[in-house]
CSV table of C-alpha atoms in Angstrom, one decimal:
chain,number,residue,atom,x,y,z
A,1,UNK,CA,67.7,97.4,91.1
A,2,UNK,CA,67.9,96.6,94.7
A,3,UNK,CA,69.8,93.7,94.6
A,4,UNK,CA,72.2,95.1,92.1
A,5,UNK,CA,72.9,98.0,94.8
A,6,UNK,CA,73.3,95.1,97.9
A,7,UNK,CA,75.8,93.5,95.5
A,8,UNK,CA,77.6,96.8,95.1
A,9,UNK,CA,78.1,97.9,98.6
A,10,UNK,CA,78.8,94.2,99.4
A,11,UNK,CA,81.9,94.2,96.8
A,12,UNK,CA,82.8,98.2,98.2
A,13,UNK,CA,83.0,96.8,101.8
A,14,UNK,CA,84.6,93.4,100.7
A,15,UNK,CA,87.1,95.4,99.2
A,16,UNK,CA,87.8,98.0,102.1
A,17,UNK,CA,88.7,95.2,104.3
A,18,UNK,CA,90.5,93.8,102.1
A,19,UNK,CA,92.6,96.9,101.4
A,20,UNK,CA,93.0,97.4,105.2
A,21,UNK,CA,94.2,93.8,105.8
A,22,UNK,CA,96.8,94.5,102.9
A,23,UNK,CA,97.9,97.9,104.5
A,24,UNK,CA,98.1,96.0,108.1
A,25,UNK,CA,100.6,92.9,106.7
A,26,UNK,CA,102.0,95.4,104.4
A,27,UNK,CA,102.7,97.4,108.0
A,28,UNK,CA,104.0,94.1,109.5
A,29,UNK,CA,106.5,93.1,107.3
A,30,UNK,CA,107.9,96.4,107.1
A,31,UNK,CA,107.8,96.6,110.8
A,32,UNK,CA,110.0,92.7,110.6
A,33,UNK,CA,112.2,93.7,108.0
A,34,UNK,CA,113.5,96.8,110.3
A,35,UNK,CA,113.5,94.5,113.3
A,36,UNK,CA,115.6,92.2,111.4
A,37,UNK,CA,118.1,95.3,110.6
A,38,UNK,CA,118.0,96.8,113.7
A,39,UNK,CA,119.1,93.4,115.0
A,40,UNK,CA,121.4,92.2,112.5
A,41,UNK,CA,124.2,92.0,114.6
A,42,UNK,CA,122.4,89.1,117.0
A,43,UNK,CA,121.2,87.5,113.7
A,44,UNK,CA,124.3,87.5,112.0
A,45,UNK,CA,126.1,86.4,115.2
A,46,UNK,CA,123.7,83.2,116.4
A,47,UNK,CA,123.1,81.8,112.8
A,48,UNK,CA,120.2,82.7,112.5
A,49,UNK,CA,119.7,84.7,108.7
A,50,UNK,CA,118.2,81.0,107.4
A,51,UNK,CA,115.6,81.5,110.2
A,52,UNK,CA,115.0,84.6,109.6
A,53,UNK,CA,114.7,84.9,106.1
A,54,UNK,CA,112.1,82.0,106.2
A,55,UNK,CA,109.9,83.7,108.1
A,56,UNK,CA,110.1,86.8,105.9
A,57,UNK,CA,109.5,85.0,102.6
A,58,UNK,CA,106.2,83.1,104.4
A,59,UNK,CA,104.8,87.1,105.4
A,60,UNK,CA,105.7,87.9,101.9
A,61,UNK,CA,103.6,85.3,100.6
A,62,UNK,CA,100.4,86.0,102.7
A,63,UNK,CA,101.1,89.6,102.0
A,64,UNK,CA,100.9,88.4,97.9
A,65,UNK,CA,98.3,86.6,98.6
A,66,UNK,CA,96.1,89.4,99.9
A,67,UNK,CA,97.1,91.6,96.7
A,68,UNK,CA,96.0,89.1,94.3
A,69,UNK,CA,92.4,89.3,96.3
A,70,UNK,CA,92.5,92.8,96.5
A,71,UNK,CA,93.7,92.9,92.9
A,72,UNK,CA,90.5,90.5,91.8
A,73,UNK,CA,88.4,93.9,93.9
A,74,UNK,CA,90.1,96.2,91.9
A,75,UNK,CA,89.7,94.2,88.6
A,76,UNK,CA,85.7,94.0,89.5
A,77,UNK,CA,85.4,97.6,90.8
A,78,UNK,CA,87.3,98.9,87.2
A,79,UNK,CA,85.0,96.7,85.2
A,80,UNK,CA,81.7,97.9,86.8
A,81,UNK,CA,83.2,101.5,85.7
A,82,UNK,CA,83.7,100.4,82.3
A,83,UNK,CA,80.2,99.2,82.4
A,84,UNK,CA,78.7,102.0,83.7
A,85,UNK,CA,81.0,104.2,81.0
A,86,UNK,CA,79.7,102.3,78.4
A,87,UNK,CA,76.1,102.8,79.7
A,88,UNK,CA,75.9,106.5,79.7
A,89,UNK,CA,77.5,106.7,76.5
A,90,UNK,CA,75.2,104.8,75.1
A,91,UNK,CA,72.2,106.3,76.9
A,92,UNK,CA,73.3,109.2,75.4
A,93,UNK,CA,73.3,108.0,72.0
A,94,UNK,CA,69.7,106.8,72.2
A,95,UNK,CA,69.1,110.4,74.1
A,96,UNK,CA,70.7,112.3,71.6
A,97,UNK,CA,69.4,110.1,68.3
A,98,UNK,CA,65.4,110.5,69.9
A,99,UNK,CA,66.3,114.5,70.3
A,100,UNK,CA,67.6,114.4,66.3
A,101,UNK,CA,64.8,112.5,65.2
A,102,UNK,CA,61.8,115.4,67.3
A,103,UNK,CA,64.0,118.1,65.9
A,104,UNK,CA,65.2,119.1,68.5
A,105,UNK,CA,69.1,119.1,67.7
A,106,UNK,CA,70.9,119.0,64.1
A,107,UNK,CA,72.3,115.8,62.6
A,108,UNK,CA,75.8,118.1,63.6
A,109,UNK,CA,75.1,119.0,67.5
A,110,UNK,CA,73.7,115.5,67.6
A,111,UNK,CA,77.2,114.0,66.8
A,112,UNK,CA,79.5,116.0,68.3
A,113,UNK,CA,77.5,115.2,71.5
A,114,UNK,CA,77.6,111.9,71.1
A,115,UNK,CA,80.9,111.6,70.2
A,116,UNK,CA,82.0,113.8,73.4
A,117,UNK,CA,80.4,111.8,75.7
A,118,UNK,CA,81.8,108.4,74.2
A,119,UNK,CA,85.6,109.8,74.2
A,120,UNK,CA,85.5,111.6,77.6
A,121,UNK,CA,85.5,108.6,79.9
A,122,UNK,CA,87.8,106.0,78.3
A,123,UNK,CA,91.4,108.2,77.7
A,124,UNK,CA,90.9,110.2,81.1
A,125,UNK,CA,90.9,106.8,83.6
A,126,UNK,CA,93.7,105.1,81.1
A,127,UNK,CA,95.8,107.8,81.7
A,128,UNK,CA,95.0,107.9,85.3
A,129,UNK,CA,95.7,103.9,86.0
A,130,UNK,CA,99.3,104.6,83.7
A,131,UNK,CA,100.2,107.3,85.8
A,132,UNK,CA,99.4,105.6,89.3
A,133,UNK,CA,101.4,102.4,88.2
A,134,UNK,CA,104.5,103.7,86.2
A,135,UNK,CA,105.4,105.6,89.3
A,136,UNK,CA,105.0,102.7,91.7
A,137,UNK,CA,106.5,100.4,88.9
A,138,UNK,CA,109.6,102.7,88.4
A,139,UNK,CA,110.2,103.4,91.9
A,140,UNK,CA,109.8,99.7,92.9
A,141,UNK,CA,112.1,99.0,90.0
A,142,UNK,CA,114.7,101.7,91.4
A,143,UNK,CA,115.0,99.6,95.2
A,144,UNK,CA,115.5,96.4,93.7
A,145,UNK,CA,118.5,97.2,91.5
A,146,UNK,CA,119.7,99.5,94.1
A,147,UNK,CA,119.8,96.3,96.5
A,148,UNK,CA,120.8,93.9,93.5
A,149,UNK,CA,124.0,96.2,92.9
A,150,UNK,CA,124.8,96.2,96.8
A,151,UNK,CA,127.6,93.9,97.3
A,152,UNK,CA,128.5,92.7,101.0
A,153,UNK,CA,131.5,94.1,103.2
A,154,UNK,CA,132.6,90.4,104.2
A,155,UNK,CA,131.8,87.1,101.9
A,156,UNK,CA,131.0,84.1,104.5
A,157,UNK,CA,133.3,81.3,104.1
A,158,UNK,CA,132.2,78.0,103.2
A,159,UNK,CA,133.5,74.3,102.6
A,160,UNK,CA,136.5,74.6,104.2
A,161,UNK,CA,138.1,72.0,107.0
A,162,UNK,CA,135.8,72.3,110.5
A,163,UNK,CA,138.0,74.3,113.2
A,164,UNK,CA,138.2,73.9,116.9
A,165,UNK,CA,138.7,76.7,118.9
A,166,UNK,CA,142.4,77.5,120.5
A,167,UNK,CA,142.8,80.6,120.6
A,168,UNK,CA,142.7,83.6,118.9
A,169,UNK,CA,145.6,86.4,117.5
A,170,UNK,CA,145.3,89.7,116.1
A,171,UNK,CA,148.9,90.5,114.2
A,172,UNK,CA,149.7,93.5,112.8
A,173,UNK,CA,146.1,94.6,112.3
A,174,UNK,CA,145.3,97.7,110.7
A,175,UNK,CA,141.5,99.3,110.0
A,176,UNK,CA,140.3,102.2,108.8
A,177,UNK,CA,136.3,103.2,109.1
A,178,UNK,CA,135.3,105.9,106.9
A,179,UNK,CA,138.7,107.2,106.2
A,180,UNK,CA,139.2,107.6,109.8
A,181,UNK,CA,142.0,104.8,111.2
A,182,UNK,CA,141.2,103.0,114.3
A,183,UNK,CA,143.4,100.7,114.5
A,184,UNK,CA,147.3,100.9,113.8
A,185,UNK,CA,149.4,97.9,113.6
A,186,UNK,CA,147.5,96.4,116.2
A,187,UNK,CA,149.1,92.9,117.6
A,188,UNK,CA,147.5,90.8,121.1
A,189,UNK,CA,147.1,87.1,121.8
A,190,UNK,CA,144.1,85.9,123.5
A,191,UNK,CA,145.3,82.1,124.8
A,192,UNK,CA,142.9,79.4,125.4
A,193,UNK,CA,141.4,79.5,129.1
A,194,UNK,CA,142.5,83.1,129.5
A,195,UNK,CA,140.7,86.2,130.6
A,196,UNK,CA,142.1,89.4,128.2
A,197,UNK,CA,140.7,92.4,129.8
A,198,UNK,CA,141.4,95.6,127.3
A,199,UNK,CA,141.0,99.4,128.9
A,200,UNK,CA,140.8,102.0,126.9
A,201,UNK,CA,139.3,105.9,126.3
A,202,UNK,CA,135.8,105.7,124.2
A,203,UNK,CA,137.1,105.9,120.4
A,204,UNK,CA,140.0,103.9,121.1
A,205,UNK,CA,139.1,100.7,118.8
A,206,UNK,CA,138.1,98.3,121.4
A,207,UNK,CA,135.1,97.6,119.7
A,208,UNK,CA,136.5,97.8,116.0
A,209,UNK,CA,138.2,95.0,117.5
A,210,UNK,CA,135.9,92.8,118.5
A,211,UNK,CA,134.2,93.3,115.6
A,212,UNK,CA,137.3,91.9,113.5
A,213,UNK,CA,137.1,89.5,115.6
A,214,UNK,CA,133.6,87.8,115.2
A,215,UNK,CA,134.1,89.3,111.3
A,216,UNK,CA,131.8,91.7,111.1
A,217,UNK,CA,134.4,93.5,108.8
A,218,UNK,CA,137.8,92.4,107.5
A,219,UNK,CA,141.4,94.0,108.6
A,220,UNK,CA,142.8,96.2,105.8
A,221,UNK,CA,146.1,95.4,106.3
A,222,UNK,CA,147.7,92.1,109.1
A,223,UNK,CA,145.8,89.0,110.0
A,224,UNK,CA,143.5,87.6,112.2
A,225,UNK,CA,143.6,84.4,113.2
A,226,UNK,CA,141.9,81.6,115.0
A,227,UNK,CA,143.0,78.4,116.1
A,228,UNK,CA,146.0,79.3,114.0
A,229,UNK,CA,143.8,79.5,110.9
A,230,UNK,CA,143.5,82.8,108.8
A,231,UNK,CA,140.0,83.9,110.1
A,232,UNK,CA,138.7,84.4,105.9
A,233,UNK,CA,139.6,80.6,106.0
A,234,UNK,CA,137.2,79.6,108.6
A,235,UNK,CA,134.0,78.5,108.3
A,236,UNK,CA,131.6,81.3,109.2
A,237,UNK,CA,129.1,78.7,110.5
A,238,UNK,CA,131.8,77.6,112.8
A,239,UNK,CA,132.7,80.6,113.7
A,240,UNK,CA,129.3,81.7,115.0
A,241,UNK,CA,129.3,78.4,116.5
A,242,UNK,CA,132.7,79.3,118.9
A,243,UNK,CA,132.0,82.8,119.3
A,244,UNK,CA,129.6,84.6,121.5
A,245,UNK,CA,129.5,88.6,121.6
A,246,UNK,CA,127.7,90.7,124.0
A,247,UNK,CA,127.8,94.2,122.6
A,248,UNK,CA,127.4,97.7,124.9
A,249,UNK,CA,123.5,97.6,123.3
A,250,UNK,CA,121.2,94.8,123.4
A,251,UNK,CA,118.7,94.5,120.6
A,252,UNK,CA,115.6,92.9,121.6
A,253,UNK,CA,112.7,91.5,119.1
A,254,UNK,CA,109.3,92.4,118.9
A,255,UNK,CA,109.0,88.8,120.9
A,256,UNK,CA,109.0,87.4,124.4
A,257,UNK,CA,111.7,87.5,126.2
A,258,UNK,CA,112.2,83.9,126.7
A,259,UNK,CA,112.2,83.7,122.9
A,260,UNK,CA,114.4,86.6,123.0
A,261,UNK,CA,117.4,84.7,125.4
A,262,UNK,CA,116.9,81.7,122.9
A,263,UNK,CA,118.3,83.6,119.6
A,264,UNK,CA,121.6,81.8,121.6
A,265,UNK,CA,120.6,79.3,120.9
A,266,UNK,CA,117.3,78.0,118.7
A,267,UNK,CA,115.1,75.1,120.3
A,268,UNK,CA,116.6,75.7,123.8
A,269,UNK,CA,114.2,74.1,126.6
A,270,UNK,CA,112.8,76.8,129.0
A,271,UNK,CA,115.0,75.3,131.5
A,272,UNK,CA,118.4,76.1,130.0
A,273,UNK,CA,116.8,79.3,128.8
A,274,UNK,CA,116.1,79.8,132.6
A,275,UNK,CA,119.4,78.7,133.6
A,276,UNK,CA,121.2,81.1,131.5
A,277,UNK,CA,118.5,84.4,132.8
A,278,UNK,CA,120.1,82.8,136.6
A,279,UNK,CA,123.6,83.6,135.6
A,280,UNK,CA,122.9,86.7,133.9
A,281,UNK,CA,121.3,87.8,137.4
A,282,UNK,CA,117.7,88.7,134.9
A,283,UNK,CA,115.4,85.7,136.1
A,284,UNK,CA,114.4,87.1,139.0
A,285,UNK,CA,113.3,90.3,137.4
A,286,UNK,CA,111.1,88.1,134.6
A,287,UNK,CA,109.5,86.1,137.1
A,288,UNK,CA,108.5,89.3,138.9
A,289,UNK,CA,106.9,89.9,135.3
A,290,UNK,CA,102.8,89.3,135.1
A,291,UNK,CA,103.7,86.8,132.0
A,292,UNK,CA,107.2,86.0,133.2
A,293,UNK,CA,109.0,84.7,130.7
A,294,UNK,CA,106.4,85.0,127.8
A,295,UNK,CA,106.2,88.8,128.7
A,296,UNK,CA,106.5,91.2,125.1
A,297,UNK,CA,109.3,92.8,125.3
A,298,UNK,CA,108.1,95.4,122.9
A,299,UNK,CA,108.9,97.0,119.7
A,300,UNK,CA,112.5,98.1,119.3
A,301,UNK,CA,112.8,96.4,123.2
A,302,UNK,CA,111.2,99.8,124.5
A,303,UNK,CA,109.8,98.5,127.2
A,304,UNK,CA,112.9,97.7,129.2
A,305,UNK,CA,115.6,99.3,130.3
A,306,UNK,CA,119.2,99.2,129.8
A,307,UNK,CA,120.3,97.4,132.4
A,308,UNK,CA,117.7,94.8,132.0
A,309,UNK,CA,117.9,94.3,127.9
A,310,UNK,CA,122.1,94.4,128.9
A,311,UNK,CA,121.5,91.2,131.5
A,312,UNK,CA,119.3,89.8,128.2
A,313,UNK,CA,122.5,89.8,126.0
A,314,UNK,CA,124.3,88.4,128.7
A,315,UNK,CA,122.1,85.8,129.0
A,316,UNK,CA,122.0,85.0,125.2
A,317,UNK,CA,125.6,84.7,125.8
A,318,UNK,CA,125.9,82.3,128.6
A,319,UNK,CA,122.9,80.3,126.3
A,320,UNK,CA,125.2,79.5,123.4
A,321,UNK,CA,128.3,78.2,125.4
A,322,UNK,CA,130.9,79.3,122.8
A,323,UNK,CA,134.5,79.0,123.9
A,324,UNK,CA,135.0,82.6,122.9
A,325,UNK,CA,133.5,85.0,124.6
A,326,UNK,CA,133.5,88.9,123.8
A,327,UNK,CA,132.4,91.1,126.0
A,328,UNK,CA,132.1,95.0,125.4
A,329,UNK,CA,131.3,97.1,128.4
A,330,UNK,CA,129.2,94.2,129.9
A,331,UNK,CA,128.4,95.5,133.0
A,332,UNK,CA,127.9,99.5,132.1
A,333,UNK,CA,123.9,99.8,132.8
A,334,UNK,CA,124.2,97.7,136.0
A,335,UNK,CA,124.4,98.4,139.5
A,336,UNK,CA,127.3,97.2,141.8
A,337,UNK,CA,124.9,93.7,142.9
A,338,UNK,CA,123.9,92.8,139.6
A,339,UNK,CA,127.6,93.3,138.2
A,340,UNK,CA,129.0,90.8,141.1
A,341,UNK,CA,126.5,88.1,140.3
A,342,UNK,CA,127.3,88.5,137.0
A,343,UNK,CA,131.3,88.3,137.4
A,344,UNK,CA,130.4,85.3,139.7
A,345,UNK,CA,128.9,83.9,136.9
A,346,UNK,CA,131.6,84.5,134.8
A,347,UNK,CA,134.3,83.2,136.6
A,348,UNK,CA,132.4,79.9,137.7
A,349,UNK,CA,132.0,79.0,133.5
A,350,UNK,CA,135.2,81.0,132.6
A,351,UNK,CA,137.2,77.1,132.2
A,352,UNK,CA,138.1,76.1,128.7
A,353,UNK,CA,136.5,79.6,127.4
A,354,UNK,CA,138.9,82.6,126.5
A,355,UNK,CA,137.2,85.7,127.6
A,356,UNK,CA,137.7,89.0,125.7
A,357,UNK,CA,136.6,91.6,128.4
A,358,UNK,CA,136.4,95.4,127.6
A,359,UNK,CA,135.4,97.7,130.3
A,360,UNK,CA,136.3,101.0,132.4
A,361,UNK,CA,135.1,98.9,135.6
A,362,UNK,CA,138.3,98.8,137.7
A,363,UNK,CA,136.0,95.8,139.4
A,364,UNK,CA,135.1,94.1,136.4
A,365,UNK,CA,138.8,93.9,135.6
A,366,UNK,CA,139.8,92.0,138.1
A,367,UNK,CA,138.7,88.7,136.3
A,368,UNK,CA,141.0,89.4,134.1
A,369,UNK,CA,144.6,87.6,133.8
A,370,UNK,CA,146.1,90.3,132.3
A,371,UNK,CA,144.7,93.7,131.1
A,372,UNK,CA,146.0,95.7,128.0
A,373,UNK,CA,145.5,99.4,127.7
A,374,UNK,CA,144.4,100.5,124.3
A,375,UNK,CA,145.2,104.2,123.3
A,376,UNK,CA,144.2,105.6,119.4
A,377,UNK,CA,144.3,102.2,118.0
A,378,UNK,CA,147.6,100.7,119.7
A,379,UNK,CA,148.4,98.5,122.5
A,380,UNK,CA,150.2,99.0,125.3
């Protein structure tokens, strides 16, 4: 009897563990999945969905894994119930049949007794187990075809003839967001080598823009074009390859920083990684950090601030080395210093790159070679 009550506590604890390791890697890859999404800009932008994705379907496996052993718990834990169901009715069979045969109950009480006890247990936890998994079967069932049915704003572009970047045109470009039009028969050139600054009131469509540009979304009506190519007839792997965005907010992962900088560019040594933070005026500011460059920098990047997650981007930028370079409100969270080292950067790497440079910085216009002034969704 002893031993049969070590092995059950053994099994109850077994299975709590388990259950808690499930609900912890259940927790995790929730908590990757809306990193992923929070950061799918970055992801989309540096190539890096394959890389991603792999990394979710091996936390999805460990995460199976642990509910086939906690499944095998459950499966012993409901069969010890069934036992012990089984026992009592049939303890009170004999109970009920030695009562009958002292006179103490009728052949009638005796049955109905019986038969009580016997049906009471079984229907009751049947039901109870249908319930509990119907709902979590139907529900489940519910987010998968909702996400089956979803279909994506822009289909990448595959197969088609390699392109090297020339230069980029926007011509007669025309985008609506939410029935709201942002852009109005928009037309600019941005020439190879060439600095484009764009000004502009917030709400403008600088940054619907940009976003056309690295084809985030496709223009409802004109074209946009790189190297004199329709940009639907690129190939979005080369496209990520020649562009580089640095938007007004940085997502960071739940990672170090130094393998935050190198989403710009996957397998970088910690030199380059280093050389880029130098440019983007951040390494000094890391290698103040206890951990330096293998510091956290947090869930949702929470641990930094603005100006320091904005140099991050920047440095992600400078990283990959595309010949296009986008840049919405760059400089916004930094101070006058960090801005000049920053434009000093800029204008040492600026040859052979075409620069797309948004900003209400009078000062970081100045590296520009001409500036355009953007009012509701036209050019001026």
């Amino acid at each position: 009897m002893r031993h049969k009550r070590m092995m059950k506590i053994f099994w109850m604890k077994a299975g709590a563990d388990d259950g808690m390791e499930f609900r912890d890697s259940f927790g995790e890859l929730n908590s990757f999945i809306l990193d992923s999404l929070r950061g799918l800009d970055e992801t989309i932008q540096f190539h890096q969905g394959k890389e991603r994705t792999e990394k979710m379907k091996k936390k999805s496996y460990q995460l199976g894994e642990m509910q086939k052993k906690l499944n095998r718990h459950e499966a012993f834990q409901s069969s010890l119930t069934n036992f012990f169901i089984l026992l009592f009715s049939f303890g009170m069979l004999f109970f009920m049949l030695w009562n009958y045969e002292n006179g103490n109950v009728t052949y009638q009480e005796m049955i109905l007794s019986v038969m009580g006890m016997m049906g009471s247990f079984g229907p009751v936890v049947a039901l109870s187990n249908l319930s509990n998994n119907l709902n979590q079967t139907l529900a489940s069932g519910e987010r998968v075809l909702s996400l089956l049915e979803e279909t994506p704003q822009v289909k990448e572009t595959e197969g088609k003839e390699a392109t090297v970047f020339k230069g980029a045109k926007a011509e007669g470009v025309s985008f609506s967001y939410e029935e709201e039009e942002i852009l109005k028969d928009y037309t600019i050139s941005f020439p190879k080598g060439k600095v484009v600054g764009i000004h502009g009131a917030s709400g403008s469509g600088k940054s619907a823009l940009l976003r056309l540009l690295m084809r985030f979304w496709d223009a409802e009506r004109g074209t946009i074009s790189i190297s004199g190519k329709n940009i639907k007839e690129v190939n979005t792997q080369d496209l990520r390859n020649m562009e580089s965005y640095v938007t007004q907010e940085t997502y960071l992962f739940h990672d170090s920083l130094a393998n935050n900088i190198a989403v710009g560019k996957p397998g970088a040594s910690l030199e380059e990684i280093q050389e880029a933070a130098k440019k983007a005026a951040v390494h000094d500011f890391i290698m103040s950090l206890p951990k330096g460059y293998e510091t956290e920098a947090g869930e949702l990047g929470d641990t930094l601030s603005g100006g320091e997650k904005q140099r991050i981007g920047i440095a992600r930028a400078f990283l990959h080395d595309a010949p296009f370079l986008l840049l919405d409100e760059p400089t916004s969270n930094l101070d006058s210093l960090n801005e000049g080292m920053i434009l000093k950067a800029l204008k040492e790497s600026r040859k052979n790159k075409t620069i797309v440079l948004v900003s209400h910085r009078e000062s970081t216009m100045n590296l520009a070679d001409v500036v355009y002034e953007m009012e509701n969704g036209r050019i001026s």
